[in-house]
Coordinates of C-alpha atoms and ligand atoms in Angstrom, one line a residue:
M1019 CA 84.0 22.2 94.0
Q1020 CA 84.8 19.9 96.8
E1021 CA 81.9 17.6 97.8
I1022 CA 81.3 15.8 101.1
G1023 CA 79.2 12.6 101.1
I1024 CA 76.6 12.3 103.9
I1025 CA 74.8 9.1 104.7
M1026 CA 71.4 10.2 106.0
N1027 CA 69.6 7.4 108.0
G1028 CA 66.1 8.0 109.2
V1029 CA 65.6 10.7 106.5
T1030 CA 62.1 9.6 105.7
G1031 CA 61.0 10.6 109.2
R1032 CA 59.5 14.0 110.3
M1033 CA 62.8 15.5 111.5
G1034 CA 64.9 13.8 108.8
T1035 CA 62.9 15.0 105.9
N1036 CA 61.9 18.5 107.0
Q1037 CA 64.7 19.9 109.2
H1038 CA 67.7 17.9 108.1
L1039 CA 67.2 17.1 104.4
I1040 CA 65.0 20.0 103.1
R1041 CA 65.8 22.9 105.4
S1042 CA 69.5 22.0 106.0
I1043 CA 71.3 19.9 103.5
L1044 CA 69.3 20.9 100.4
S1045 CA 69.2 24.5 101.5
L1046 CA 73.0 24.5 101.9
R1047 CA 73.3 23.1 98.4
E1048 CA 71.0 25.8 97.1
D1049 CA 73.3 28.4 98.7
G1050 CA 76.3 26.8 96.8
G1051 CA 77.6 24.8 99.7
V1052 CA 79.1 25.5 103.1
E1053 CA 81.7 28.3 103.2
L1054 CA 85.0 27.3 104.7
P1055 CA 87.3 29.7 106.6
N1056 CA 89.6 30.0 103.6
G1057 CA 86.7 31.2 101.4
E1058 CA 86.3 27.9 99.5
R1059 CA 83.0 26.0 99.5
V1060 CA 82.1 22.4 100.1
L1061 CA 78.9 20.9 98.7
P1062 CA 77.0 18.3 100.9
D1063 CA 76.0 15.3 98.8
P1064 CA 73.3 13.3 100.6
L1065 CA 72.8 9.5 100.3
L1066 CA 69.3 8.7 101.6
V1067 CA 69.1 5.4 103.5
G1068 CA 66.1 3.5 104.9
R1069 CA 63.9 0.5 104.8
N1070 CA 61.2 1.6 102.4
E1071 CA 62.2 2.0 98.7
R1072 CA 59.0 3.7 97.8
K1073 CA 59.4 6.5 100.3
L1074 CA 63.1 6.9 99.5
R1075 CA 62.5 7.1 95.8
A1076 CA 59.6 9.6 96.3
L1077 CA 61.8 11.8 98.5
C1078 CA 64.6 11.7 95.8
E1079 CA 62.2 12.5 93.0
E1080 CA 60.5 15.3 94.8
H1081 CA 63.7 17.0 95.9
G1082 CA 66.1 16.2 93.0
V1083 CA 68.4 14.0 95.1
D1084 CA 70.2 11.4 93.0
R1085 CA 71.4 8.8 95.6
Y1086 CA 69.4 6.5 97.8
A1087 CA 69.9 3.0 99.2
V1088 CA 67.5 0.5 100.7
D1089 CA 69.9 -0.7 103.4
P1090 CA 68.5 -0.8 106.9
D1091 CA 71.6 -2.6 108.1
L1092 CA 73.9 0.0 106.5
E1093 CA 76.2 -2.7 105.2
T1094 CA 76.9 -1.4 101.7
C1095 CA 76.5 2.3 102.6
L1096 CA 79.2 2.2 105.2
D1097 CA 81.6 0.5 102.8
G1098 CA 81.4 3.5 100.5
D1099 CA 83.4 6.8 100.4
D1100 CA 80.8 9.0 102.2
E1101 CA 82.6 10.7 105.0
I1102 CA 79.7 11.6 107.4
Y1103 CA 77.0 9.3 108.9
F1104 CA 74.0 11.1 110.1
D1105 CA 71.2 9.5 112.2
S1106 CA 67.7 10.7 112.8
Q1107 CA 66.1 7.3 113.3
V1108 CA 63.9 6.7 116.3
T1109 CA 66.0 6.9 119.4
P1110 CA 66.3 3.1 120.3
R1111 CA 67.9 2.4 116.9
R1112 CA 70.5 5.2 117.1
P1113 CA 73.4 3.7 119.2
D1114 CA 73.6 0.7 116.9
G1115 CA 73.7 2.8 113.7
L1116 CA 76.3 5.1 115.3
R1117 CA 78.5 2.3 116.5
R1118 CA 78.5 0.7 113.0
A1119 CA 79.4 4.0 111.4
I1120 CA 82.2 4.6 113.9
E1121 CA 83.6 1.2 113.3
A1122 CA 83.6 2.0 109.6
G1123 CA 85.6 5.2 110.4
K1124 CA 82.9 7.7 109.5
D1125 CA 82.5 11.0 111.2
V1126 CA 79.2 10.9 113.0
Y1127 CA 76.4 13.5 113.6
C1128 CA 73.0 12.7 115.0
E1129 CA 69.7 13.8 116.4
K1130 CA 69.1 14.0 120.2
P1131 CA 68.9 12.1 122.4
L1132 CA 72.1 10.2 121.8
A1133 CA 70.7 7.0 123.3
G1134 CA 67.9 5.7 125.5
D1135 CA 70.1 5.3 128.6
L1136 CA 73.3 6.8 129.9
D1137 CA 75.4 3.6 129.8
E1138 CA 74.7 3.3 126.1
A1139 CA 75.4 7.0 125.5
L1140 CA 78.7 6.7 127.3
D1141 CA 79.6 3.6 125.3
V1142 CA 79.0 5.3 122.0
T1143 CA 80.9 8.4 123.1
R1144 CA 83.9 6.3 124.2
A1145 CA 83.8 4.3 120.9
A1146 CA 83.9 7.6 118.9
E1147 CA 86.7 8.9 121.0
R1148 CA 88.7 5.7 120.6
A1149 CA 88.2 5.7 116.9
G1150 CA 89.3 9.3 116.6
V1151 CA 86.2 10.2 114.5
K1152 CA 84.6 13.6 114.7
H1153 CA 81.3 13.4 116.6
G1154 CA 78.4 15.9 117.0
I1155 CA 74.8 16.0 118.2
V1156 CA 71.9 18.3 117.3
Q1157 CA 71.4 21.1 119.9
D1158 CA 69.1 23.2 117.6
K1159 CA 67.4 25.2 120.3
L1160 CA 70.6 27.2 120.8
W1161 CA 70.1 28.8 117.4
L1162 CA 66.5 29.8 118.0
P1163 CA 66.3 33.6 117.5
G1164 CA 64.5 34.1 120.8
L1165 CA 67.2 32.2 122.7
M1166 CA 70.0 33.9 120.8
K1167 CA 68.5 37.2 122.0
L1168 CA 68.7 35.9 125.5
R1169 CA 72.3 35.0 124.9
R1170 CA 72.9 38.6 123.8
L1171 CA 71.3 39.9 127.0
L1172 CA 73.4 37.6 129.1
D1173 CA 76.6 38.6 127.3
Q1174 CA 75.8 42.3 127.9
E1175 CA 75.1 41.5 131.6
F1176 CA 71.6 42.8 131.3
F1177 CA 70.2 40.6 134.1
G1178 CA 72.7 41.5 136.8
E1179 CA 72.7 38.3 138.9
V1180 CA 70.3 35.7 137.4
L1181 CA 68.0 34.4 140.1
S1182 CA 65.6 32.0 138.4
V1183 CA 64.4 30.8 135.1
R1184 CA 61.0 29.4 134.1
F1185 CA 60.3 27.3 131.0
E1186 CA 56.7 26.9 129.8
F1187 CA 56.7 24.4 126.9
G1188 CA 53.9 22.6 125.2
Y1189 CA 50.7 22.5 123.4
W1190 CA 47.7 20.2 122.9
V1191 CA 48.7 17.0 121.0
F1192 CA 45.5 15.5 119.7
T1193 CA 44.8 12.0 120.9
G1194 CA 43.8 10.8 117.4
H1195 CA 40.2 10.3 118.5
G1196 CA 38.1 12.4 116.0
Q1197 CA 41.1 14.3 114.7
P1198 CA 44.5 12.8 113.7
A1199 CA 47.4 13.4 116.1
Q1200 CA 50.0 15.8 114.9
R1201 CA 53.0 13.8 116.3
P1202 CA 54.1 10.2 115.7
S1203 CA 52.5 7.6 118.0
W1204 CA 55.8 6.2 119.2
N1205 CA 56.3 9.4 121.3
Y1206 CA 53.5 8.1 123.6
R1207 CA 54.8 4.6 124.0
A1208 CA 57.7 4.2 126.6
E1209 CA 58.7 0.8 125.0
D1210 CA 59.4 2.6 121.7
G1211 CA 61.5 5.4 123.2
G1212 CA 58.6 7.8 123.8
G1213 CA 57.9 10.2 126.7
I1214 CA 58.1 14.0 127.1
I1215 CA 61.0 13.7 129.6
D1216 CA 62.9 11.6 127.1
D1217 CA 62.1 14.0 124.3
M1218 CA 62.5 17.4 125.9
F1219 CA 65.0 17.1 128.8
S1220 CA 67.8 16.4 126.4
H1221 CA 67.1 19.8 125.0
W1222 CA 66.6 21.5 128.4
S1223 CA 70.0 20.1 129.5
Y1224 CA 72.0 22.0 126.9
V1225 CA 69.8 25.1 126.9
L1226 CA 70.2 25.5 130.6
E1227 CA 73.9 24.8 130.6
N1228 CA 74.7 27.0 127.7
L1229 CA 72.7 30.0 129.0
F1230 CA 72.4 29.7 132.7
G1231 CA 74.9 27.1 134.1
E1232 CA 75.2 23.4 134.7
V1233 CA 72.4 21.5 136.3
E1234 CA 73.3 20.2 139.7
S1235 CA 70.1 18.5 140.8
V1236 CA 66.6 17.8 139.7
Y1237 CA 63.2 17.1 141.2
C1238 CA 60.7 15.9 138.6
L1239 CA 57.2 14.6 138.5
G1240 CA 56.0 13.0 135.3
K1241 CA 52.4 12.1 134.4
T1242 CA 50.6 10.2 131.7
H1243 CA 47.5 12.5 131.7
V1244 CA 45.9 10.9 128.6
P1245 CA 46.0 7.1 128.8
R1246 CA 44.7 6.1 125.4
R1247 CA 45.5 7.5 122.0
V1248 CA 45.0 6.5 118.4
D1249 CA 47.9 5.6 116.1
E1250 CA 48.7 6.3 112.4
D1251 CA 46.6 3.2 111.4
G1252 CA 43.6 4.4 113.3
E1253 CA 44.1 1.8 116.0
E1254 CA 43.6 2.8 119.7
Y1255 CA 46.7 2.0 121.9
E1256 CA 47.7 2.4 125.5
A1257 CA 49.8 5.5 126.0
T1258 CA 52.6 4.1 128.3
A1259 CA 54.8 7.2 128.2
D1260 CA 54.7 10.5 130.2
D1261 CA 52.9 13.2 128.3
A1262 CA 53.7 16.0 130.9
A1263 CA 56.5 16.7 133.3
Y1264 CA 56.8 19.2 136.1
A1265 CA 60.5 19.8 137.2
V1266 CA 62.5 22.0 139.5
M1267 CA 66.3 22.1 138.9
E1268 CA 69.1 23.7 140.8
L1269 CA 71.8 25.2 138.6
E1270 CA 75.3 26.3 139.5
D1271 CA 75.5 29.7 141.2
D1272 CA 72.2 29.1 143.0
V1273 CA 70.0 29.7 140.0
V1274 CA 66.7 27.9 140.2
A1275 CA 65.0 26.6 137.1
Q1276 CA 61.3 25.5 136.9
L1277 CA 60.3 23.6 133.8
N1278 CA 56.8 22.7 132.7
S1279 CA 56.7 20.5 129.6
S1280 CA 53.3 19.2 128.4
W1281 CA 51.6 17.8 125.4
T1282 CA 48.3 18.1 127.3
T1283 CA 48.0 21.8 127.7
R1284 CA 46.3 24.5 125.6
V1285 CA 48.4 27.5 124.7
N1286 CA 47.8 30.8 126.3
R1287 CA 51.2 32.5 125.8
D1288 CA 53.0 34.1 122.9
D1289 CA 54.7 30.9 121.8
L1290 CA 55.0 27.2 122.2
L1291 CA 58.1 27.7 124.3
E1292 CA 58.5 30.6 126.7
V1293 CA 61.6 31.1 128.8
H1294 CA 61.2 33.7 131.6
V1295 CA 64.4 34.9 133.2
D1296 CA 64.5 37.0 136.4
G1297 CA 67.6 38.8 137.5
T1298 CA 68.5 41.5 140.0
E1299 CA 68.8 44.2 137.3
G1300 CA 66.2 43.0 134.8
S1301 CA 64.0 40.3 133.5
A1302 CA 63.3 38.9 130.0
V1303 CA 60.8 36.6 128.4
A1304 CA 61.9 34.8 125.2
G1305 CA 59.8 32.8 122.8
L1306 CA 61.0 30.9 119.7
R1307 CA 61.7 34.1 117.8
D1308 CA 61.0 37.1 120.0
C1309 CA 62.3 38.3 123.3
K1310 CA 61.1 41.2 125.5
T1311 CA 62.8 42.8 128.5
Q1312 CA 61.9 44.8 131.6
H1313 CA 64.8 46.7 133.2
H1314 CA 64.9 47.3 137.0
A1315 CA 64.4 51.1 136.3
N1316 CA 61.2 50.3 134.3
T1317 CA 59.7 47.9 136.9
P1318 CA 56.3 48.8 138.2
K1319 CA 55.5 48.6 141.9
P1320 CA 52.3 46.5 142.1
E1321 CA 50.4 46.3 145.4
W1322 CA 48.2 43.2 146.2
N1323 CA 44.6 44.3 146.4
P1324 CA 42.1 41.8 144.9
D1325 CA 39.1 44.0 146.1
T1326 CA 39.6 46.5 143.2
P1327 CA 40.0 45.7 139.5
T1328 CA 43.6 45.9 138.2
D1329 CA 43.9 49.0 135.9
H1330 CA 47.5 48.3 135.1
D1331 CA 48.4 46.3 132.0
F1332 CA 51.5 44.5 133.0
T1333 CA 52.2 43.3 129.5
E1334 CA 52.8 46.9 128.4
D1335 CA 55.8 47.3 130.7
W1336 CA 58.0 45.2 128.4
E1337 CA 60.3 46.3 125.5
D1338 CA 61.1 44.1 122.4
V1339 CA 64.6 43.1 121.8
P1340 CA 65.3 43.9 118.1
N1341 CA 66.6 41.4 115.6
N1342 CA 69.6 43.4 114.5
R1343 CA 70.6 40.5 112.2
E1344 CA 69.2 37.7 110.0
F1345 CA 68.4 34.4 111.7
E1346 CA 68.9 31.2 109.6
N1347 CA 67.2 27.9 110.3
A1348 CA 68.6 26.5 113.5
F1349 CA 69.3 23.0 112.1
K1350 CA 71.0 24.5 109.0
Q1351 CA 73.3 26.7 111.0
Q1352 CA 74.5 23.7 113.1
W1353 CA 74.9 21.5 110.1
A1354 CA 77.1 24.2 108.4
D1355 CA 79.2 24.3 111.6
Y1356 CA 79.5 20.5 111.7
V1357 CA 80.6 20.4 108.1
R1358 CA 83.2 23.1 108.8
H1359 CA 84.4 21.0 111.8
V1360 CA 84.8 17.9 109.6
V1361 CA 86.4 19.6 106.6
A1362 CA 88.3 22.4 108.1
D1363 CA 88.8 21.4 111.7
E1364 CA 86.8 24.4 113.0
P1365 CA 85.7 24.0 116.7
F1366 CA 82.4 22.2 117.4
P1367 CA 81.7 22.1 121.1
W1368 CA 78.4 20.1 120.7
D1369 CA 79.9 16.7 120.8
F1370 CA 78.7 13.3 122.1
A1371 CA 79.8 14.2 125.7
E1372 CA 77.3 17.0 125.5
G1373 CA 74.8 14.5 124.3
C1374 CA 75.6 12.3 127.3
K1375 CA 74.7 15.1 129.6
G1376 CA 71.2 15.3 128.0
V1377 CA 70.7 11.6 128.6
Q1378 CA 72.0 11.9 132.1
L1379 CA 69.6 14.6 133.0
T1380 CA 66.7 12.6 131.5
E1381 CA 67.7 9.6 133.5
A1382 CA 68.1 11.6 136.7
S1383 CA 64.6 13.1 136.1
Y1384 CA 63.0 9.7 135.6
R1385 CA 64.7 8.4 138.8
S1386 CA 63.5 11.5 140.7
W1387 CA 59.9 10.8 139.6
D1388 CA 60.2 7.1 140.4
E1389 CA 61.7 7.6 143.9
G1390 CA 59.8 10.8 144.7
R1391 CA 62.9 12.8 145.6
Q1392 CA 65.5 15.3 144.4
V1393 CA 68.3 13.6 142.5
A1394 CA 71.9 15.0 142.2
V1395 CA 73.3 15.3 138.7
D1396 CA 77.0 14.3 139.0
E1397 CA 80.0 14.8 136.8
L1398 CA 80.0 12.5 133.7
P1399 CA 82.1 9.4 134.1
L1400 CA 84.0 10.0 130.9
Ligands
NAD125 N1 65.8 18.2 117.6 C1 64.5 18.2 117.7 O1 63.9 19.3 117.9 C2 63.7 17.0 117.6 C3 62.3 17.0 117.4 C4 61.6 15.8 117.3 C5 62.3 14.6 117.3 N2 63.7 14.6 117.4 C6 64.4 13.3 117.4 O2 64.5 12.8 116.1 C7 64.4 11.4 116.0 C8 63.3 11.1 115.0 O3 62.0 11.7 115.4 P1 60.9 11.9 114.3 O4 59.9 12.8 115.0 O5 61.5 12.4 113.0 O6 60.3 10.4 114.2 P2 59.6 9.7 112.9 O7 58.9 8.6 113.5 O8 58.9 10.7 112.0 O9 60.9 9.2 112.1 C9 61.7 8.1 112.5 C10 62.6 7.6 111.4 O10 63.2 6.3 111.9 C11 62.9 5.3 111.0 N3 62.7 4.0 111.7 C12 61.8 3.8 112.7 N4 61.8 2.5 113.1 C13 62.8 1.9 112.3 C14 63.3 0.6 112.2 N5 62.8 -0.4 113.0 N6 64.3 0.3 111.3 C15 64.8 1.3 110.6 N7 64.3 2.6 110.6 C16 63.3 2.9 111.5 C17 61.7 5.7 110.3 O11 61.5 5.1 109.0 C18 61.9 7.2 110.1 O12 62.7 7.5 109.0 C19 64.1 11.0 117.5 O13 65.2 10.5 118.1 C20 63.6 12.3 118.2 O14 64.0 12.3 119.5 C21 64.4 15.7 117.5

């Protein structure tokens, strides 16, 4: 069977190990490889790269992977025959890794965000285009079952005219005082690429664009609600990055999006992400897996009267959208598509230019917060 070598850099990290190695590449190997349009299969063959030999060896032993290299500068790895370079390192290290791989003629795939700022993201994109390599970026939320159900509703014109959407994302991330934090500490240090705007707006960019239309402007207020946290070594540190963001965006066709993103909120909703869509003909609320709808014909007619207790249960007026299919892991599905793109030239629209849009929205949102005003999101200078 045909094999395709994949250099996986940053694979000892949370995303690298769980989503990309175990749930994607190893799972695709267990399935017998990625099926190509001609019915043949190609088997991904990972080469794990990093700084820490102990961690890499342990990962290989635990998961039956036979190739690893302690090569933080990638020098020997990029000289080899592996066709794809994948990067899930911390964000500030990504552009350098990608540029080296592009220079070595590798096809490149990476985690979001593409880079810490737009100039660098554009530079990496132009380098990939000049070199003629195939480039792709993780846009995993598009394969969440809940959002795929929203896609189905949109395709069937369930909403009529979409008026507005509301994102409620977040949960309480422990500060590390008393109980260990459940996310890496760099996420709360701006100087290390942290911040909820940096982290989440590169997702919101492609989710909004793919489902509801391009973002035309943003007003965003960020906050660092919790100023001190405790890191992996038990040391207290100053949290310099935003841990909550409150944004209003205007999309094409007059759609308004409101997005609350927070690591300092306690969940009182069905899921960690909830997307509420209101349209002239119907509304829907999607979580990570489920989605419920209310059609215009089933819409109750509430009257405002706080003097009497409400006897109507508004949550009962919604209907579940059925699965009607199997949903695979989001990261795995996109990996399979990227491998088909590299090996069989299948279309793959989630390229570095899309990654640039995520960084652009992030930058516009920070500028909006900084200047206290609405900021236009222009066309990409590519
Ligand atoms: N798609 C998603 O839903 C999603 C979710 C979380 C994070 N991410 C992205 O994935 C990336 C990694 O996030 P994570 O949560 O896995 O972080 P992590 O801290 O768990 O892992 C980071 C990886 O980078 C490596 N690294 C860090 N500093 C390094 C250095 N100086 N030299 C060489 N290697 C270094 C680490 O060894 C590790 O392998 C980030 O860019 C983040 O934005 C994406």
